């Protein structure tokens, strides 16, 4: 089945700097890609979703890049601020009745 | 997110039976139970679409889901085991695994087994 590797597991980012989280998936049939944010004691909040025909998507200080050739998905946080401190998960899905397969998560701490 | 409510928020159990409840006010057709153990990503347990169970992952038989209507989801747990200590998230999405599923998660129920 699908496997998703996410790195790095931890990331400390000075406020105002950028941070990059990378996920690598294995199933070439994977068609849907997501990034979720989880704050302490809370559920997962969907940040962005992209379909496989999109290489780049930008929304509200976040950039998602999809490299289908290398089966790699990345999230770039630009100009990090303390509110960005959380655990970030990538997730992928192959389509109908395919549940999300999550990466292992990246704990991001934004340093003031 | 107050549009998916879960109860209770915290649950401390010995070897008792208990039910977790979830209700979504988003008009979604699909509802999910996920289990998140400490320092791990969420793992799918069950997926319902229009009240039909369409995904049933390898889950101990002491976990029994129930979907009385498309906005409500229950998880009945009997004779819990210490390995069941985790946060259980309910989630919903507009359609059941039709592809581009944007899942919305509740706040979770933290289960602690004594």
PDB file of C-alpha atoms in Angstrom:
ATOM      1  CA  UNK A   1       0.000   0.000   0.000  1.00  0.00           C
ATOM      2  CA  UNK A   2       0.827   3.661  -0.099  1.00  0.00           C
ATOM      3  CA  UNK A   3       3.626   4.869   2.120  1.00  0.00           C
ATOM      4  CA  UNK A   4       4.416   8.477   2.891  1.00  0.00           C
ATOM      5  CA  UNK A   5       7.682   9.697   4.373  1.00  0.00           C
ATOM      6  CA  UNK A   6       7.785  13.189   5.827  1.00  0.00           C
ATOM      7  CA  UNK A   7      10.819  15.182   6.837  1.00  0.00           C
ATOM      8  CA  UNK A   8      12.096  16.792   8.921  1.00  0.00           C
ATOM      9  CA  UNK A   9      10.386  15.562  12.096  1.00  0.00           C
ATOM     10  CA  UNK A  10      11.238  18.804  13.898  1.00  0.00           C
ATOM     11  CA  UNK A  11      11.889  22.313  12.635  1.00  0.00           C
ATOM     12  CA  UNK A  12      12.864  25.456  14.564  1.00  0.00           C
ATOM     13  CA  UNK A  13      12.399  28.594  12.501  1.00  0.00           C
ATOM     14  CA  UNK A  14      13.292  32.169  13.466  1.00  0.00           C
ATOM     15  CA  UNK A  15      10.317  34.477  13.116  1.00  0.00           C
ATOM     16  CA  UNK A  16      10.194  35.952   9.630  1.00  0.00           C
ATOM     17  CA  UNK A  17      12.190  33.135   8.061  1.00  0.00           C
ATOM     18  CA  UNK A  18      10.898  30.462   5.689  1.00  0.00           C
ATOM     19  CA  UNK A  19      10.521  26.757   6.358  1.00  0.00           C
ATOM     20  CA  UNK A  20      10.148  23.793   4.035  1.00  0.00           C
ATOM     21  CA  UNK A  21       8.571  20.428   4.794  1.00  0.00           C
ATOM     22  CA  UNK A  22       8.891  17.595   2.281  1.00  0.00           C
ATOM     23  CA  UNK A  23       6.858  14.432   1.779  1.00  0.00           C
ATOM     24  CA  UNK A  24       7.692  11.546  -0.489  1.00  0.00           C
ATOM     25  CA  UNK A  25       5.002   9.073  -1.512  1.00  0.00           C
ATOM     26  CA  UNK A  26       5.232   5.715  -3.262  1.00  0.00           C
ATOM     27  CA  UNK A  27       2.021   5.096  -5.216  1.00  0.00           C
ATOM     28  CA  UNK A  28       2.079   6.610  -8.707  1.00  0.00           C
ATOM     29  CA  UNK A  29      -1.742   6.435  -8.761  1.00  0.00           C
ATOM     30  CA  UNK A  30      -1.901   9.003  -5.964  1.00  0.00           C
ATOM     31  CA  UNK A  31      -4.037  11.850  -7.212  1.00  0.00           C
ATOM     32  CA  UNK A  32      -4.920  14.068  -4.265  1.00  0.00           C
ATOM     33  CA  UNK A  33      -2.575  15.845  -1.924  1.00  0.00           C
ATOM     34  CA  UNK A  34      -3.245  17.714   1.298  1.00  0.00           C
ATOM     35  CA  UNK A  35      -1.506  19.636   4.032  1.00  0.00           C
ATOM     36  CA  UNK A  36      -2.976  19.745   7.523  1.00  0.00           C
ATOM     37  CA  UNK A  37      -2.011  21.752  10.599  1.00  0.00           C
ATOM     38  CA  UNK A  38      -2.550  20.464  14.120  1.00  0.00           C
ATOM     39  CA  UNK A  39      -2.235  22.783  17.099  1.00  0.00           C
ATOM     40  CA  UNK A  40      -1.827  21.308  20.601  1.00  0.00           C
ATOM     41  CA  UNK A  41      -4.991  19.641  21.848  1.00  0.00           C
ATOM     42  CA  UNK A  42      -6.859  20.310  18.625  1.00  0.00           C
ATOM     43  CA  UNK A  43      -8.009  18.435  15.578  1.00  0.00           C
ATOM     44  CA  UNK A  44      -6.421  18.688  12.162  1.00  0.00           C
ATOM     45  CA  UNK A  45      -7.107  21.809  10.149  1.00  0.00           C
ATOM     46  CA  UNK A  46      -6.941  21.575   6.365  1.00  0.00           C
ATOM     47  CA  UNK A  47      -4.495  24.138   4.965  1.00  0.00           C
ATOM     48  CA  UNK A  48      -4.436  23.288   1.284  1.00  0.00           C
ATOM     49  CA  UNK A  49      -5.415  20.585  -1.148  1.00  0.00           C
ATOM     50  CA  UNK A  50      -4.073  20.050  -4.651  1.00  0.00           C
ATOM     51  CA  UNK A  51      -4.959  17.710  -7.459  1.00  0.00           C
ATOM     52  CA  UNK A  52      -2.286  15.921  -9.435  1.00  0.00           C
ATOM     53  CA  UNK A  53      -2.598  18.277 -12.430  1.00  0.00           C
ATOM     54  CA  UNK A  54      -1.275  21.177 -10.329  1.00  0.00           C
ATOM     55  CA  UNK A  55       2.462  21.736  -9.854  1.00  0.00           C
ATOM     56  CA  UNK A  56       2.311  24.801  -7.652  1.00  0.00           C
ATOM     57  CA  UNK A  57      -0.310  26.438  -5.470  1.00  0.00           C
ATOM     58  CA  UNK A  58       0.011  29.504  -3.279  1.00  0.00           C
ATOM     59  CA  UNK A  59      -2.395  30.651  -0.604  1.00  0.00           C
ATOM     60  CA  UNK A  60      -1.978  33.003   2.348  1.00  0.00           C
ATOM     61  CA  UNK A  61       1.775  32.727   2.834  1.00  0.00           C
ATOM     62  CA  UNK A  62       1.901  29.028   2.002  1.00  0.00           C
ATOM     63  CA  UNK A  63       3.281  27.449  -1.165  1.00  0.00           C
ATOM     64  CA  UNK A  64       2.704  23.833  -2.122  1.00  0.00           C
ATOM     65  CA  UNK A  65       4.879  22.260  -4.793  1.00  0.00           C
ATOM     66  CA  UNK A  66       4.127  18.900  -6.390  1.00  0.00           C
ATOM     67  CA  UNK A  67       6.826  16.994  -8.250  1.00  0.00           C
ATOM     68  CA  UNK A  68       5.097  13.940  -9.694  1.00  0.00           C
ATOM     69  CA  UNK A  69       8.240  12.649 -11.353  1.00  0.00           C
ATOM     70  CA  UNK A  70      10.001  12.337  -8.003  1.00  0.00           C
ATOM     71  CA  UNK A  71       6.731  11.651  -6.125  1.00  0.00           C
ATOM     72  CA  UNK A  72       7.440  14.559  -3.831  1.00  0.00           C
ATOM     73  CA  UNK A  73       5.172  17.112  -2.194  1.00  0.00           C
ATOM     74  CA  UNK A  74       6.451  20.123  -0.292  1.00  0.00           C
ATOM     75  CA  UNK A  75       5.039  22.893   1.871  1.00  0.00           C
ATOM     76  CA  UNK A  76       6.835  26.201   2.133  1.00  0.00           C
ATOM     77  CA  UNK A  77       5.914  28.537   4.973  1.00  0.00           C
ATOM     78  CA  UNK A  78       7.067  32.025   4.089  1.00  0.00           C
ATOM     79  CA  UNK A  79       7.684  34.689   6.736  1.00  0.00           C
ATOM     80  CA  UNK A  80       6.879  32.386   9.659  1.00  0.00           C
ATOM     81  CA  UNK A  81       5.173  33.899  12.686  1.00  0.00           C
ATOM     82  CA  UNK A  82       4.466  32.423  16.147  1.00  0.00           C
ATOM     83  CA  UNK A  83       0.951  31.397  15.099  1.00  0.00           C
ATOM     84  CA  UNK A  84       2.535  28.956  12.641  1.00  0.00           C
ATOM     85  CA  UNK A  85       3.913  26.855  15.513  1.00  0.00           C
ATOM     86  CA  UNK A  86       2.145  23.504  15.235  1.00  0.00           C
ATOM     87  CA  UNK A  87       2.522  19.993  13.843  1.00  0.00           C
ATOM     88  CA  UNK A  88       2.091  19.802  10.078  1.00  0.00           C
ATOM     89  CA  UNK A  89       0.985  16.649   8.296  1.00  0.00           C
ATOM     90  CA  UNK A  90       0.953  15.881   4.624  1.00  0.00           C
ATOM     91  CA  UNK A  91      -1.681  13.438   3.412  1.00  0.00           C
ATOM     92  CA  UNK A  92      -2.318  11.727   0.097  1.00  0.00           C
ATOM     93  CA  UNK A  93      -5.125   9.783  -1.511  1.00  0.00           C
ATOM     94  CA  UNK A  94      -5.494   7.734  -4.675  1.00  0.00           C
ATOM     95  CA  UNK A  95      -9.167   8.496  -5.157  1.00  0.00           C
ATOM     96  CA  UNK A  96     -12.501   6.830  -4.656  1.00  0.00           C
ATOM     97  CA  UNK A  97     -12.913   5.183  -1.263  1.00  0.00           C
ATOM     98  CA  UNK A  98      -9.195   5.694  -0.672  1.00  0.00           C
ATOM     99  CA  UNK A  99      -8.639   6.924   2.791  1.00  0.00           C
ATOM    100  CA  UNK A 100      -5.986   9.502   3.442  1.00  0.00           C
ATOM    101  CA  UNK A 101      -2.497   8.226   4.148  1.00  0.00           C
ATOM    102  CA  UNK A 102      -0.719  10.658   6.428  1.00  0.00           C
ATOM    103  CA  UNK A 103       2.943  11.472   6.747  1.00  0.00           C
ATOM    104  CA  UNK A 104       4.521  11.172  10.181  1.00  0.00           C
ATOM    105  CA  UNK A 105       4.273  14.889  10.917  1.00  0.00           C
ATOM    106  CA  UNK A 106       6.668  17.817  11.366  1.00  0.00           C
ATOM    107  CA  UNK A 107       6.684  19.787  14.586  1.00  0.00           C
ATOM    108  CA  UNK A 108       7.382  23.409  13.716  1.00  0.00           C
ATOM    109  CA  UNK A 109       8.430  25.886  16.399  1.00  0.00           C
ATOM    110  CA  UNK A 110       8.699  29.521  15.384  1.00  0.00           C
ATOM    111  CA  UNK A 111      11.248  31.311  17.544  1.00  0.00           C
ATOM    112  CA  UNK A 112      10.492  34.948  18.442  1.00  0.00           C
TER     113      UNK A 112
ATOM    114  CA  UNK B   1     -14.221  24.139  14.601  1.00  0.00           C
ATOM    115  CA  UNK B   2     -17.655  23.948  16.202  1.00  0.00           C
ATOM    116  CA  UNK B   3     -19.251  22.355  13.181  1.00  0.00           C
ATOM    117  CA  UNK B   4     -18.065  18.910  14.172  1.00  0.00           C
ATOM    118  CA  UNK B   5     -18.705  18.207  17.805  1.00  0.00           C
ATOM    119  CA  UNK B   6     -17.353  15.236  19.685  1.00  0.00           C
ATOM    120  CA  UNK B   7     -18.178  14.031  23.153  1.00  0.00           C
ATOM    121  CA  UNK B   8     -16.763  13.451  25.571  1.00  0.00           C
ATOM    122  CA  UNK B   9     -13.509  15.444  25.255  1.00  0.00           C
ATOM    123  CA  UNK B  10     -11.709  13.295  27.795  1.00  0.00           C
ATOM    124  CA  UNK B  11     -12.401   9.746  28.853  1.00  0.00           C
ATOM    125  CA  UNK B  12     -10.654   7.750  31.508  1.00  0.00           C
ATOM    126  CA  UNK B  13     -11.576   4.119  31.604  1.00  0.00           C
ATOM    127  CA  UNK B  14     -10.813   0.957  33.384  1.00  0.00           C
ATOM    128  CA  UNK B  15     -12.107  -2.138  31.674  1.00  0.00           C
ATOM    129  CA  UNK B  16     -15.508  -0.626  31.057  1.00  0.00           C
ATOM    130  CA  UNK B  17     -17.736  -0.119  28.053  1.00  0.00           C
ATOM    131  CA  UNK B  18     -18.230   3.342  26.665  1.00  0.00           C
ATOM    132  CA  UNK B  19     -19.368   5.140  23.541  1.00  0.00           C
ATOM    133  CA  UNK B  20     -17.885   8.109  21.764  1.00  0.00           C
ATOM    134  CA  UNK B  21     -20.244  10.402  19.921  1.00  0.00           C
ATOM    135  CA  UNK B  22     -19.812  12.709  16.970  1.00  0.00           C
ATOM    136  CA  UNK B  23     -22.188  15.005  15.161  1.00  0.00           C
ATOM    137  CA  UNK B  24     -21.461  17.122  12.126  1.00  0.00           C
ATOM    138  CA  UNK B  25     -23.427  20.184  11.050  1.00  0.00           C
ATOM    139  CA  UNK B  26     -21.825  20.529   7.628  1.00  0.00           C
ATOM    140  CA  UNK B  27     -24.292  18.515   5.582  1.00  0.00           C
ATOM    141  CA  UNK B  28     -21.561  16.057   4.634  1.00  0.00           C
ATOM    142  CA  UNK B  29     -22.288  12.542   3.431  1.00  0.00           C
ATOM    143  CA  UNK B  30     -19.152  10.822   4.711  1.00  0.00           C
ATOM    144  CA  UNK B  31     -17.967  10.393   8.286  1.00  0.00           C
ATOM    145  CA  UNK B  32     -14.796   8.848   9.609  1.00  0.00           C
ATOM    146  CA  UNK B  33     -13.200   7.630  12.809  1.00  0.00           C
ATOM    147  CA  UNK B  34      -9.468   8.125  13.087  1.00  0.00           C
ATOM    148  CA  UNK B  35      -7.156   7.038  15.906  1.00  0.00           C
ATOM    149  CA  UNK B  36      -4.101   9.122  16.735  1.00  0.00           C
ATOM    150  CA  UNK B  37      -1.612   7.612  19.166  1.00  0.00           C
ATOM    151  CA  UNK B  38       0.976   9.814  20.839  1.00  0.00           C
ATOM    152  CA  UNK B  39       3.495  11.347  18.433  1.00  0.00           C
ATOM    153  CA  UNK B  40       1.914   9.515  15.483  1.00  0.00           C
ATOM    154  CA  UNK B  41      -0.220  10.570  12.509  1.00  0.00           C
ATOM    155  CA  UNK B  42      -3.923   9.743  12.476  1.00  0.00           C
ATOM    156  CA  UNK B  43      -4.880   6.279  11.249  1.00  0.00           C
ATOM    157  CA  UNK B  44      -8.227   5.476   9.655  1.00  0.00           C
ATOM    158  CA  UNK B  45     -10.458   3.109  11.589  1.00  0.00           C
ATOM    159  CA  UNK B  46     -13.828   3.369   9.826  1.00  0.00           C
ATOM    160  CA  UNK B  47     -15.407   5.274   6.937  1.00  0.00           C
ATOM    161  CA  UNK B  48     -19.141   5.654   6.401  1.00  0.00           C
ATOM    162  CA  UNK B  49     -20.761   7.141   3.342  1.00  0.00           C
ATOM    163  CA  UNK B  50     -24.494   7.824   3.416  1.00  0.00           C
ATOM    164  CA  UNK B  51     -24.751   5.646   6.507  1.00  0.00           C
ATOM    165  CA  UNK B  52     -23.072   2.688   4.812  1.00  0.00           C
ATOM    166  CA  UNK B  53     -19.792   1.329   6.140  1.00  0.00           C
ATOM    167  CA  UNK B  54     -17.400   1.373   3.170  1.00  0.00           C
ATOM    168  CA  UNK B  55     -14.011   1.188   4.850  1.00  0.00           C
ATOM    169  CA  UNK B  56     -13.296  -0.982   7.849  1.00  0.00           C
ATOM    170  CA  UNK B  57      -9.607  -1.132   8.613  1.00  0.00           C
ATOM    171  CA  UNK B  58      -7.941  -3.744  10.766  1.00  0.00           C
ATOM    172  CA  UNK B  59      -9.366  -2.725  14.100  1.00  0.00           C
ATOM    173  CA  UNK B  60      -9.902  -4.900  17.213  1.00  0.00           C
ATOM    174  CA  UNK B  61     -13.438  -6.237  17.419  1.00  0.00           C
ATOM    175  CA  UNK B  62     -13.970  -4.375  20.702  1.00  0.00           C
ATOM    176  CA  UNK B  63     -14.463  -1.247  18.557  1.00  0.00           C
ATOM    177  CA  UNK B  64     -17.912  -1.176  16.965  1.00  0.00           C
ATOM    178  CA  UNK B  65     -19.011   1.808  14.884  1.00  0.00           C
ATOM    179  CA  UNK B  66     -22.569   2.926  14.372  1.00  0.00           C
ATOM    180  CA  UNK B  67     -23.982   5.525  12.028  1.00  0.00           C
ATOM    181  CA  UNK B  68     -27.632   6.189  12.955  1.00  0.00           C
ATOM    182  CA  UNK B  69     -27.921   8.947  10.376  1.00  0.00           C
ATOM    183  CA  UNK B  70     -25.579  10.722   8.011  1.00  0.00           C
ATOM    184  CA  UNK B  71     -24.821  13.487  10.523  1.00  0.00           C
ATOM    185  CA  UNK B  72     -24.046  11.263  13.515  1.00  0.00           C
ATOM    186  CA  UNK B  73     -21.367   8.732  14.219  1.00  0.00           C
ATOM    187  CA  UNK B  74     -20.803   6.601  17.284  1.00  0.00           C
ATOM    188  CA  UNK B  75     -17.917   4.425  18.368  1.00  0.00           C
ATOM    189  CA  UNK B  76     -18.738   1.786  20.944  1.00  0.00           C
ATOM    190  CA  UNK B  77     -15.780   0.442  22.871  1.00  0.00           C
ATOM    191  CA  UNK B  78     -15.937  -2.637  25.085  1.00  0.00           C
ATOM    192  CA  UNK B  79     -13.288  -3.943  27.461  1.00  0.00           C
ATOM    193  CA  UNK B  80     -10.641  -1.407  26.529  1.00  0.00           C
ATOM    194  CA  UNK B  81      -6.974  -2.310  26.436  1.00  0.00           C
ATOM    195  CA  UNK B  82      -4.084   0.000  27.454  1.00  0.00           C
ATOM    196  CA  UNK B  83      -3.022   0.099  23.789  1.00  0.00           C
ATOM    197  CA  UNK B  84      -6.319   1.873  23.067  1.00  0.00           C
ATOM    198  CA  UNK B  85      -5.089   5.010  24.841  1.00  0.00           C
ATOM    199  CA  UNK B  86      -5.088   7.631  22.116  1.00  0.00           C
ATOM    200  CA  UNK B  87      -7.047  10.543  20.730  1.00  0.00           C
ATOM    201  CA  UNK B  88     -10.014   9.486  18.626  1.00  0.00           C
ATOM    202  CA  UNK B  89     -10.974  11.959  15.940  1.00  0.00           C
ATOM    203  CA  UNK B  90     -14.211  12.134  14.079  1.00  0.00           C
ATOM    204  CA  UNK B  91     -14.049  13.676  10.621  1.00  0.00           C
ATOM    205  CA  UNK B  92     -16.443  14.353   7.798  1.00  0.00           C
ATOM    206  CA  UNK B  93     -16.223  15.147   4.107  1.00  0.00           C
ATOM    207  CA  UNK B  94     -18.754  16.126   1.453  1.00  0.00           C
ATOM    208  CA  UNK B  95     -18.722  12.805  -0.373  1.00  0.00           C
ATOM    209  CA  UNK B  96     -17.438   9.447   0.714  1.00  0.00           C
ATOM    210  CA  UNK B  97     -14.058   9.011  -0.876  1.00  0.00           C
ATOM    211  CA  UNK B  98     -15.102  10.332  -4.276  1.00  0.00           C
ATOM    212  CA  UNK B  99     -11.614  11.597  -4.711  1.00  0.00           C
ATOM    213  CA  UNK B 100     -10.932  15.148  -3.729  1.00  0.00           C
ATOM    214  CA  UNK B 101     -11.980  14.678  -0.152  1.00  0.00           C
ATOM    215  CA  UNK B 102     -11.478  17.682   2.048  1.00  0.00           C
ATOM    216  CA  UNK B 103     -11.774  16.241   5.513  1.00  0.00           C
ATOM    217  CA  UNK B 104     -12.877  18.349   8.431  1.00  0.00           C
ATOM    218  CA  UNK B 105     -11.883  17.084  11.860  1.00  0.00           C
ATOM    219  CA  UNK B 106     -13.486  17.412  15.258  1.00  0.00           C
ATOM    220  CA  UNK B 107     -11.447  18.264  18.364  1.00  0.00           C
ATOM    221  CA  UNK B 108     -11.095  14.628  19.334  1.00  0.00           C
ATOM    222  CA  UNK B 109     -11.774  12.508  22.398  1.00  0.00           C
ATOM    223  CA  UNK B 110      -8.717  11.721  24.457  1.00  0.00           C
ATOM    224  CA  UNK B 111      -9.063   8.202  25.815  1.00  0.00           C
ATOM    225  CA  UNK B 112      -6.853   7.190  28.714  1.00  0.00           C
ATOM    226  CA  UNK B 113      -7.003   3.570  29.797  1.00  0.00           C
ATOM    227  CA  UNK B 114      -5.980   2.868  33.351  1.00  0.00           C
TER     228      UNK B 114
END
